[in-house]
Amino acid sequence: MSSPGIHLACRRGVDQLAIRPSNPRRSLRGRQKTAARNEDTNQQSVICKSDAPTGDVLLDEALKHIKETQPPETVQNWIELLSGETWNPLKLHYQLRNVRERLAKNLVEKGVLTTEKQNFLLFDMTTHPLTNNSIKQRLIKKVQEAVLDKWVNDTHRMDKRLLALVYLAHASDVLENAFAPLLDEQYDLATKRVRQLLDLDPEVECMKTNMNEVLWAVVAAFTK
């Protein structure tokens, strides 16, 4: 569950970013057309409004890269560059390194995971088993409540970090695991409401008043 684009959207660092339309006329045109334009949304450029520290080393490094990159990169490109999973020799300076390892180390330091060595015949592999199950259960409960007891049927009123978390869980293919303990009726209702979120048009949502364009641009990239 470490999709970095939505990880950024979950944290307050997303408030320090903004979207710059690749075509200055696109914003007005977008208000006139409500058809899906996911490719337009995630191909817009990202600009840094503030590089004030967020308290998270990875996010601060990402903000620094975004601020220093000229011309600005698109949302889709930043997702690839910040994932730590791609390699572009022309943009090595802007790529985050060892993202998974650094995320795991951070969780180990917080007491959520531990570090173990497992032997696989010819080599040893470092693994990070879960040690604090209560944190995991609280997170699962938050996701469940977001689409059940605390469902508001309005993304404008949903907590943006929780909204991003639901999309992150879906993109990481772990949402089914979070819903597994539910009763059949609850499960059906939860999946129905998640489908409502997935069916939303990010292009339309990001045009609404006080909506976070960066969050919806990242959602567009993961749901296209």
PDB file of C-alpha atoms in Angstrom:
ATOM      1  CA  MET A   1       0.000   0.000   0.000  1.00  0.00           C
ATOM      2  CA  SER A   2       2.773   2.410  -0.737  1.00  0.00           C
ATOM      3  CA  SER A   3       1.604   4.081  -3.935  1.00  0.00           C
ATOM      4  CA  PRO A   4       3.606   7.311  -3.442  1.00  0.00           C
ATOM      5  CA  GLY A   5       1.318   9.623  -5.357  1.00  0.00           C
ATOM      6  CA  ILE A   6      -1.646   8.978  -3.115  1.00  0.00           C
ATOM      7  CA  HIS A   7       0.636   8.681  -0.102  1.00  0.00           C
ATOM      8  CA  LEU A   8       1.516  12.304  -0.830  1.00  0.00           C
ATOM      9  CA  ALA A   9      -2.158  13.113  -1.244  1.00  0.00           C
ATOM     10  CA  CYS A  10      -2.901  11.568   2.167  1.00  0.00           C
ATOM     11  CA  ARG A  11      -0.484  13.861   3.950  1.00  0.00           C
ATOM     12  CA  ARG A  12      -0.648  17.610   4.378  1.00  0.00           C
ATOM     13  CA  GLY A  13       2.124  18.040   1.789  1.00  0.00           C
ATOM     14  CA  VAL A  14      -0.547  17.905  -0.893  1.00  0.00           C
ATOM     15  CA  ASP A  15      -1.744  21.361   0.219  1.00  0.00           C
ATOM     16  CA  GLN A  16       1.644  22.690  -0.812  1.00  0.00           C
ATOM     17  CA  LEU A  17       1.147  21.622  -4.432  1.00  0.00           C
ATOM     18  CA  ALA A  18      -1.012  22.985  -7.221  1.00  0.00           C
ATOM     19  CA  ILE A  19      -1.983  22.025 -10.759  1.00  0.00           C
ATOM     20  CA  ARG A  20      -0.948  24.091 -13.761  1.00  0.00           C
ATOM     21  CA  PRO A  21      -3.009  23.298 -16.899  1.00  0.00           C
ATOM     22  CA  SER A  22      -0.810  22.255 -19.808  1.00  0.00           C
ATOM     23  CA  ASN A  23      -3.219  24.208 -21.996  1.00  0.00           C
ATOM     24  CA  PRO A  24      -4.269  27.567 -20.448  1.00  0.00           C
ATOM     25  CA  ARG A  25      -7.651  27.285 -22.177  1.00  0.00           C
ATOM     26  CA  ARG A  26      -8.278  23.786 -20.882  1.00  0.00           C
ATOM     27  CA  SER A  27      -9.773  24.898 -17.541  1.00  0.00           C
ATOM     28  CA  LEU A  28     -12.578  26.865 -19.171  1.00  0.00           C
ATOM     29  CA  ARG A  29     -13.206  24.108 -21.703  1.00  0.00           C
ATOM     30  CA  GLY A  30     -13.340  21.565 -18.879  1.00  0.00           C
ATOM     31  CA  ARG A  31     -16.172  23.476 -17.203  1.00  0.00           C
ATOM     32  CA  GLN A  32     -18.191  23.220 -20.373  1.00  0.00           C
ATOM     33  CA  LYS A  33     -17.742  19.473 -20.847  1.00  0.00           C
ATOM     34  CA  THR A  34     -18.498  16.859 -18.228  1.00  0.00           C
ATOM     35  CA  ALA A  35     -17.284  13.816 -20.161  1.00  0.00           C
ATOM     36  CA  ALA A  36     -14.412  11.845 -18.589  1.00  0.00           C
ATOM     37  CA  ARG A  37     -10.993  13.411 -19.183  1.00  0.00           C
ATOM     38  CA  ASN A  38      -8.724  11.400 -16.896  1.00  0.00           C
ATOM     39  CA  GLU A  39      -5.846  11.632 -19.329  1.00  0.00           C
ATOM     40  CA  ASP A  40      -6.180  15.454 -19.355  1.00  0.00           C
ATOM     41  CA  THR A  41      -6.234  15.697 -15.573  1.00  0.00           C
ATOM     42  CA  ASN A  42      -3.180  13.566 -14.842  1.00  0.00           C
ATOM     43  CA  GLN A  43      -1.189  15.119 -17.692  1.00  0.00           C
ATOM     44  CA  GLN A  44      -1.291  18.589 -16.166  1.00  0.00           C
ATOM     45  CA  SER A  45       1.855  20.000 -14.604  1.00  0.00           C
ATOM     46  CA  VAL A  46       2.482  20.105 -10.845  1.00  0.00           C
ATOM     47  CA  ILE A  47       3.923  23.234  -9.239  1.00  0.00           C
ATOM     48  CA  CYS A  48       5.113  23.705  -5.666  1.00  0.00           C
ATOM     49  CA  LYS A  49       3.344  26.483  -3.740  1.00  0.00           C
ATOM     50  CA  SER A  50       5.401  25.981  -0.586  1.00  0.00           C
ATOM     51  CA  ASP A  51       8.391  23.874   0.382  1.00  0.00           C
ATOM     52  CA  ALA A  52       7.818  24.280   4.142  1.00  0.00           C
ATOM     53  CA  PRO A  53       8.815  21.060   5.982  1.00  0.00           C
ATOM     54  CA  THR A  54       6.015  18.523   6.394  1.00  0.00           C
ATOM     55  CA  GLY A  55       7.736  16.465   9.077  1.00  0.00           C
ATOM     56  CA  ASP A  56       8.136  13.504   6.708  1.00  0.00           C
ATOM     57  CA  VAL A  57      11.573  13.019   5.134  1.00  0.00           C
ATOM     58  CA  LEU A  58      10.268  11.364   1.952  1.00  0.00           C
ATOM     59  CA  LEU A  59       7.582  14.001   1.406  1.00  0.00           C
ATOM     60  CA  ASP A  60      10.040  16.834   2.012  1.00  0.00           C
ATOM     61  CA  GLU A  61      12.396  15.295  -0.544  1.00  0.00           C
ATOM     62  CA  ALA A  62       9.539  14.956  -3.034  1.00  0.00           C
ATOM     63  CA  LEU A  63       8.509  18.598  -2.544  1.00  0.00           C
ATOM     64  CA  LYS A  64      12.125  19.684  -3.072  1.00  0.00           C
ATOM     65  CA  HIS A  65      12.303  17.794  -6.373  1.00  0.00           C
ATOM     66  CA  ILE A  66       8.977  19.210  -7.546  1.00  0.00           C
ATOM     67  CA  LYS A  67      10.007  22.766  -6.680  1.00  0.00           C
ATOM     68  CA  GLU A  68      13.369  22.507  -8.456  1.00  0.00           C
ATOM     69  CA  THR A  69      12.103  20.829 -11.630  1.00  0.00           C
ATOM     70  CA  GLN A  70      11.821  23.141 -14.626  1.00  0.00           C
ATOM     71  CA  PRO A  71       9.808  22.919 -16.726  1.00  0.00           C
ATOM     72  CA  PRO A  72       7.263  21.335 -14.333  1.00  0.00           C
ATOM     73  CA  GLU A  73       6.520  17.629 -14.753  1.00  0.00           C
ATOM     74  CA  THR A  74       3.046  16.156 -15.112  1.00  0.00           C
ATOM     75  CA  VAL A  75       1.189  14.293 -12.362  1.00  0.00           C
ATOM     76  CA  GLN A  76       1.643  10.992 -14.228  1.00  0.00           C
ATOM     77  CA  ASN A  77       5.387  11.545 -14.593  1.00  0.00           C
ATOM     78  CA  TRP A  78       5.816  12.406 -10.911  1.00  0.00           C
ATOM     79  CA  ILE A  79       4.001   9.242  -9.866  1.00  0.00           C
ATOM     80  CA  GLU A  80       6.551   7.250 -11.850  1.00  0.00           C
ATOM     81  CA  LEU A  81       9.568   9.275 -10.706  1.00  0.00           C
ATOM     82  CA  LEU A  82       8.594   9.199  -7.020  1.00  0.00           C
ATOM     83  CA  SER A  83       7.644   5.524  -6.934  1.00  0.00           C
ATOM     84  CA  GLY A  84      11.211   4.285  -6.719  1.00  0.00           C
ATOM     85  CA  GLU A  85      10.140   1.511  -9.110  1.00  0.00           C
ATOM     86  CA  THR A  86      11.121   3.105 -12.425  1.00  0.00           C
ATOM     87  CA  TRP A  87      14.456   4.097 -13.915  1.00  0.00           C
ATOM     88  CA  ASN A  88      14.853   7.016 -16.306  1.00  0.00           C
ATOM     89  CA  PRO A  89      18.513   7.849 -17.075  1.00  0.00           C
ATOM     90  CA  LEU A  90      17.505  11.334 -18.242  1.00  0.00           C
ATOM     91  CA  LYS A  91      15.830  12.200 -14.929  1.00  0.00           C
ATOM     92  CA  LEU A  92      17.913  10.413 -12.329  1.00  0.00           C
ATOM     93  CA  HIS A  93      18.238  13.593 -10.265  1.00  0.00           C
ATOM     94  CA  TYR A  94      14.487  13.742  -9.697  1.00  0.00           C
ATOM     95  CA  GLN A  95      13.884  10.111  -8.807  1.00  0.00           C
ATOM     96  CA  LEU A  96      13.423   8.992  -5.221  1.00  0.00           C
ATOM     97  CA  ARG A  97      15.611   6.044  -4.298  1.00  0.00           C
ATOM     98  CA  ASN A  98      14.907   3.035  -2.089  1.00  0.00           C
ATOM     99  CA  VAL A  99      11.335   4.163  -1.461  1.00  0.00           C
ATOM    100  CA  ARG A 100      10.026   0.813  -0.193  1.00  0.00           C
ATOM    101  CA  GLU A 101      13.026   0.308   2.082  1.00  0.00           C
ATOM    102  CA  ARG A 102      12.753   3.808   3.518  1.00  0.00           C
ATOM    103  CA  LEU A 103       9.016   3.469   4.115  1.00  0.00           C
ATOM    104  CA  ALA A 104       9.591   0.129   5.834  1.00  0.00           C
ATOM    105  CA  LYS A 105      12.390   1.591   7.985  1.00  0.00           C
ATOM    106  CA  ASN A 106      10.108   4.432   9.032  1.00  0.00           C
ATOM    107  CA  LEU A 107       7.419   1.956  10.112  1.00  0.00           C
ATOM    108  CA  VAL A 108      10.002  -0.131  11.968  1.00  0.00           C
ATOM    109  CA  GLU A 109      11.116   2.970  13.880  1.00  0.00           C
ATOM    110  CA  LYS A 110       7.486   3.648  14.816  1.00  0.00           C
ATOM    111  CA  GLY A 111       7.059   0.115  16.134  1.00  0.00           C
ATOM    112  CA  VAL A 112       4.549  -0.937  13.472  1.00  0.00           C
ATOM    113  CA  LEU A 113       6.857  -3.422  11.731  1.00  0.00           C
ATOM    114  CA  THR A 114       9.943  -5.363  12.695  1.00  0.00           C
ATOM    115  CA  THR A 115      12.919  -6.575  10.645  1.00  0.00           C
ATOM    116  CA  GLU A 116      13.706 -10.229  10.033  1.00  0.00           C
ATOM    117  CA  LYS A 117      15.966 -12.259   7.772  1.00  0.00           C
ATOM    118  CA  GLN A 118      14.448 -15.173   5.865  1.00  0.00           C
ATOM    119  CA  ASN A 119      16.547 -17.784   4.135  1.00  0.00           C
ATOM    120  CA  PHE A 120      15.606 -18.725   0.563  1.00  0.00           C
ATOM    121  CA  LEU A 121      18.060 -21.515  -0.335  1.00  0.00           C
ATOM    122  CA  LEU A 122      20.854 -19.503  -1.951  1.00  0.00           C
ATOM    123  CA  PHE A 123      20.224 -16.096  -0.414  1.00  0.00           C
ATOM    124  CA  ASP A 124      18.778 -14.258   2.572  1.00  0.00           C
ATOM    125  CA  MET A 125      15.952 -11.784   2.188  1.00  0.00           C
ATOM    126  CA  THR A 126      15.046  -8.976   4.583  1.00  0.00           C
ATOM    127  CA  THR A 127      11.360  -8.923   5.482  1.00  0.00           C
ATOM    128  CA  HIS A 128       9.272  -6.607   7.657  1.00  0.00           C
ATOM    129  CA  PRO A 129       6.467  -8.506   9.450  1.00  0.00           C
ATOM    130  CA  LEU A 130       3.704  -6.590  11.212  1.00  0.00           C
ATOM    131  CA  THR A 131       4.201  -6.330  14.986  1.00  0.00           C
ATOM    132  CA  ASN A 132       1.519  -3.850  16.022  1.00  0.00           C
ATOM    133  CA  ASN A 133      -1.768  -5.337  14.859  1.00  0.00           C
ATOM    134  CA  SER A 134      -3.843  -2.725  16.705  1.00  0.00           C
ATOM    135  CA  ILE A 135      -2.662   0.002  14.297  1.00  0.00           C
ATOM    136  CA  LYS A 136      -3.641  -2.164  11.344  1.00  0.00           C
ATOM    137  CA  GLN A 137      -7.074  -2.831  12.836  1.00  0.00           C
ATOM    138  CA  ARG A 138      -7.655   0.889  13.489  1.00  0.00           C
ATOM    139  CA  LEU A 139      -6.785   1.624   9.872  1.00  0.00           C
ATOM    140  CA  ILE A 140      -9.144  -1.097   8.625  1.00  0.00           C
ATOM    141  CA  LYS A 141     -11.914   0.253  10.849  1.00  0.00           C
ATOM    142  CA  LYS A 142     -11.393   3.767   9.462  1.00  0.00           C
ATOM    143  CA  VAL A 143     -11.760   2.498   5.904  1.00  0.00           C
ATOM    144  CA  GLN A 144     -14.873   0.488   6.807  1.00  0.00           C
ATOM    145  CA  GLU A 145     -16.513   3.417   8.630  1.00  0.00           C
ATOM    146  CA  ALA A 146     -15.767   5.762   5.737  1.00  0.00           C
ATOM    147  CA  VAL A 147     -18.119   3.789   3.490  1.00  0.00           C
ATOM    148  CA  LEU A 148     -20.566   2.578   6.167  1.00  0.00           C
ATOM    149  CA  ASP A 149     -21.389   4.393   9.429  1.00  0.00           C
ATOM    150  CA  LYS A 150     -19.669   7.659   8.468  1.00  0.00           C
ATOM    151  CA  TRP A 151     -20.615   7.659   4.785  1.00  0.00           C
ATOM    152  CA  VAL A 152     -21.626  11.176   3.682  1.00  0.00           C
ATOM    153  CA  ASN A 153     -22.243  10.554  -0.049  1.00  0.00           C
ATOM    154  CA  ASP A 154     -20.401  13.752  -0.887  1.00  0.00           C
ATOM    155  CA  THR A 155     -16.656  13.847  -1.591  1.00  0.00           C
ATOM    156  CA  HIS A 156     -16.671  17.542  -0.756  1.00  0.00           C
ATOM    157  CA  ARG A 157     -17.552  16.684   2.862  1.00  0.00           C
ATOM    158  CA  MET A 158     -15.283  13.648   3.188  1.00  0.00           C
ATOM    159  CA  ASP A 159     -11.955  13.978   4.943  1.00  0.00           C
ATOM    160  CA  LYS A 160      -9.492  14.175   2.038  1.00  0.00           C
ATOM    161  CA  ARG A 161      -6.922  11.930   3.745  1.00  0.00           C
ATOM    162  CA  LEU A 162      -9.555   9.273   4.335  1.00  0.00           C
ATOM    163  CA  LEU A 163     -10.837   9.648   0.775  1.00  0.00           C
ATOM    164  CA  ALA A 164      -7.290   9.260  -0.549  1.00  0.00           C
ATOM    165  CA  LEU A 165      -6.823   6.229   1.701  1.00  0.00           C
ATOM    166  CA  VAL A 166      -9.854   4.485   0.159  1.00  0.00           C
ATOM    167  CA  TYR A 167      -8.499   5.090  -3.341  1.00  0.00           C
ATOM    168  CA  LEU A 168      -5.026   3.973  -2.224  1.00  0.00           C
ATOM    169  CA  ALA A 169      -6.398   0.733  -0.792  1.00  0.00           C
ATOM    170  CA  HIS A 170      -8.253   0.059  -4.045  1.00  0.00           C
ATOM    171  CA  ALA A 171      -5.206   0.861  -6.219  1.00  0.00           C
ATOM    172  CA  SER A 172      -3.097  -1.448  -4.025  1.00  0.00           C
ATOM    173  CA  ASP A 173      -5.698  -4.224  -4.327  1.00  0.00           C
ATOM    174  CA  VAL A 174      -6.172  -4.600  -0.557  1.00  0.00           C
ATOM    175  CA  LEU A 175      -9.651  -3.120  -0.161  1.00  0.00           C
ATOM    176  CA  GLU A 176     -11.243  -6.577  -0.343  1.00  0.00           C
ATOM    177  CA  ASN A 177      -9.131  -7.603   2.654  1.00  0.00           C
ATOM    178  CA  ALA A 178     -10.427  -4.648   4.666  1.00  0.00           C
ATOM    179  CA  PHE A 179     -14.038  -5.609   3.894  1.00  0.00           C
ATOM    180  CA  ALA A 180     -13.591  -9.359   4.458  1.00  0.00           C
ATOM    181  CA  PRO A 181     -14.673  -9.313   8.154  1.00  0.00           C
ATOM    182  CA  LEU A 182     -17.965  -7.516   7.343  1.00  0.00           C
ATOM    183  CA  LEU A 183     -21.369  -9.163   7.327  1.00  0.00           C
ATOM    184  CA  ASP A 184     -22.730  -9.912   3.843  1.00  0.00           C
ATOM    185  CA  GLU A 185     -25.133  -6.959   3.922  1.00  0.00           C
ATOM    186  CA  GLN A 186     -22.410  -4.574   5.102  1.00  0.00           C
ATOM    187  CA  TYR A 187     -19.982  -5.940   2.514  1.00  0.00           C
ATOM    188  CA  ASP A 188     -22.440  -5.361  -0.324  1.00  0.00           C
ATOM    189  CA  LEU A 189     -23.152  -1.809   0.853  1.00  0.00           C
ATOM    190  CA  ALA A 190     -19.456  -0.987   1.296  1.00  0.00           C
ATOM    191  CA  THR A 191     -18.493  -2.268  -2.156  1.00  0.00           C
ATOM    192  CA  LYS A 192     -21.443  -0.419  -3.708  1.00  0.00           C
ATOM    193  CA  ARG A 193     -20.276   2.870  -2.199  1.00  0.00           C
ATOM    194  CA  VAL A 194     -16.673   2.284  -3.233  1.00  0.00           C
ATOM    195  CA  ARG A 195     -17.951   1.705  -6.753  1.00  0.00           C
ATOM    196  CA  GLN A 196     -19.704   5.077  -6.529  1.00  0.00           C
ATOM    197  CA  LEU A 197     -16.362   6.693  -5.720  1.00  0.00           C
ATOM    198  CA  LEU A 198     -14.586   4.839  -8.533  1.00  0.00           C
ATOM    199  CA  ASP A 199     -17.275   5.900 -11.006  1.00  0.00           C
ATOM    200  CA  LEU A 200     -16.741   9.595 -10.252  1.00  0.00           C
ATOM    201  CA  ASP A 201     -15.102  11.643 -12.974  1.00  0.00           C
ATOM    202  CA  PRO A 202     -11.892  13.156 -11.501  1.00  0.00           C
ATOM    203  CA  GLU A 203     -12.006  15.874 -14.161  1.00  0.00           C
ATOM    204  CA  VAL A 204     -15.405  16.999 -12.912  1.00  0.00           C
ATOM    205  CA  GLU A 205     -14.546  16.604  -9.219  1.00  0.00           C
ATOM    206  CA  CYS A 206     -11.388  18.722  -9.375  1.00  0.00           C
ATOM    207  CA  MET A 207     -13.381  21.570 -10.941  1.00  0.00           C
ATOM    208  CA  LYS A 208     -15.681  21.864  -7.928  1.00  0.00           C
ATOM    209  CA  THR A 209     -15.203  24.652  -5.402  1.00  0.00           C
ATOM    210  CA  ASN A 210     -12.510  24.039  -2.764  1.00  0.00           C
ATOM    211  CA  MET A 211     -11.630  20.615  -4.172  1.00  0.00           C
ATOM    212  CA  ASN A 212      -7.990  19.519  -4.195  1.00  0.00           C
ATOM    213  CA  GLU A 213      -6.875  19.297  -7.813  1.00  0.00           C
ATOM    214  CA  VAL A 214      -3.707  17.335  -7.037  1.00  0.00           C
ATOM    215  CA  LEU A 215      -5.585  14.612  -5.179  1.00  0.00           C
ATOM    216  CA  TRP A 216      -8.045  14.143  -8.048  1.00  0.00           C
ATOM    217  CA  ALA A 217      -5.272  14.221 -10.642  1.00  0.00           C
ATOM    218  CA  VAL A 218      -3.559  11.365  -8.773  1.00  0.00           C
ATOM    219  CA  VAL A 219      -6.880   9.493  -8.528  1.00  0.00           C
ATOM    220  CA  ALA A 220      -7.276   9.903 -12.292  1.00  0.00           C
ATOM    221  CA  ALA A 221      -3.864   8.339 -12.842  1.00  0.00           C
ATOM    222  CA  PHE A 222      -4.726   5.277 -10.741  1.00  0.00           C
ATOM    223  CA  THR A 223      -8.281   4.734 -11.976  1.00  0.00           C
ATOM    224  CA  LYS A 224      -7.858   5.365 -15.707  1.00  0.00           C
TER     225      LYS A 224
END
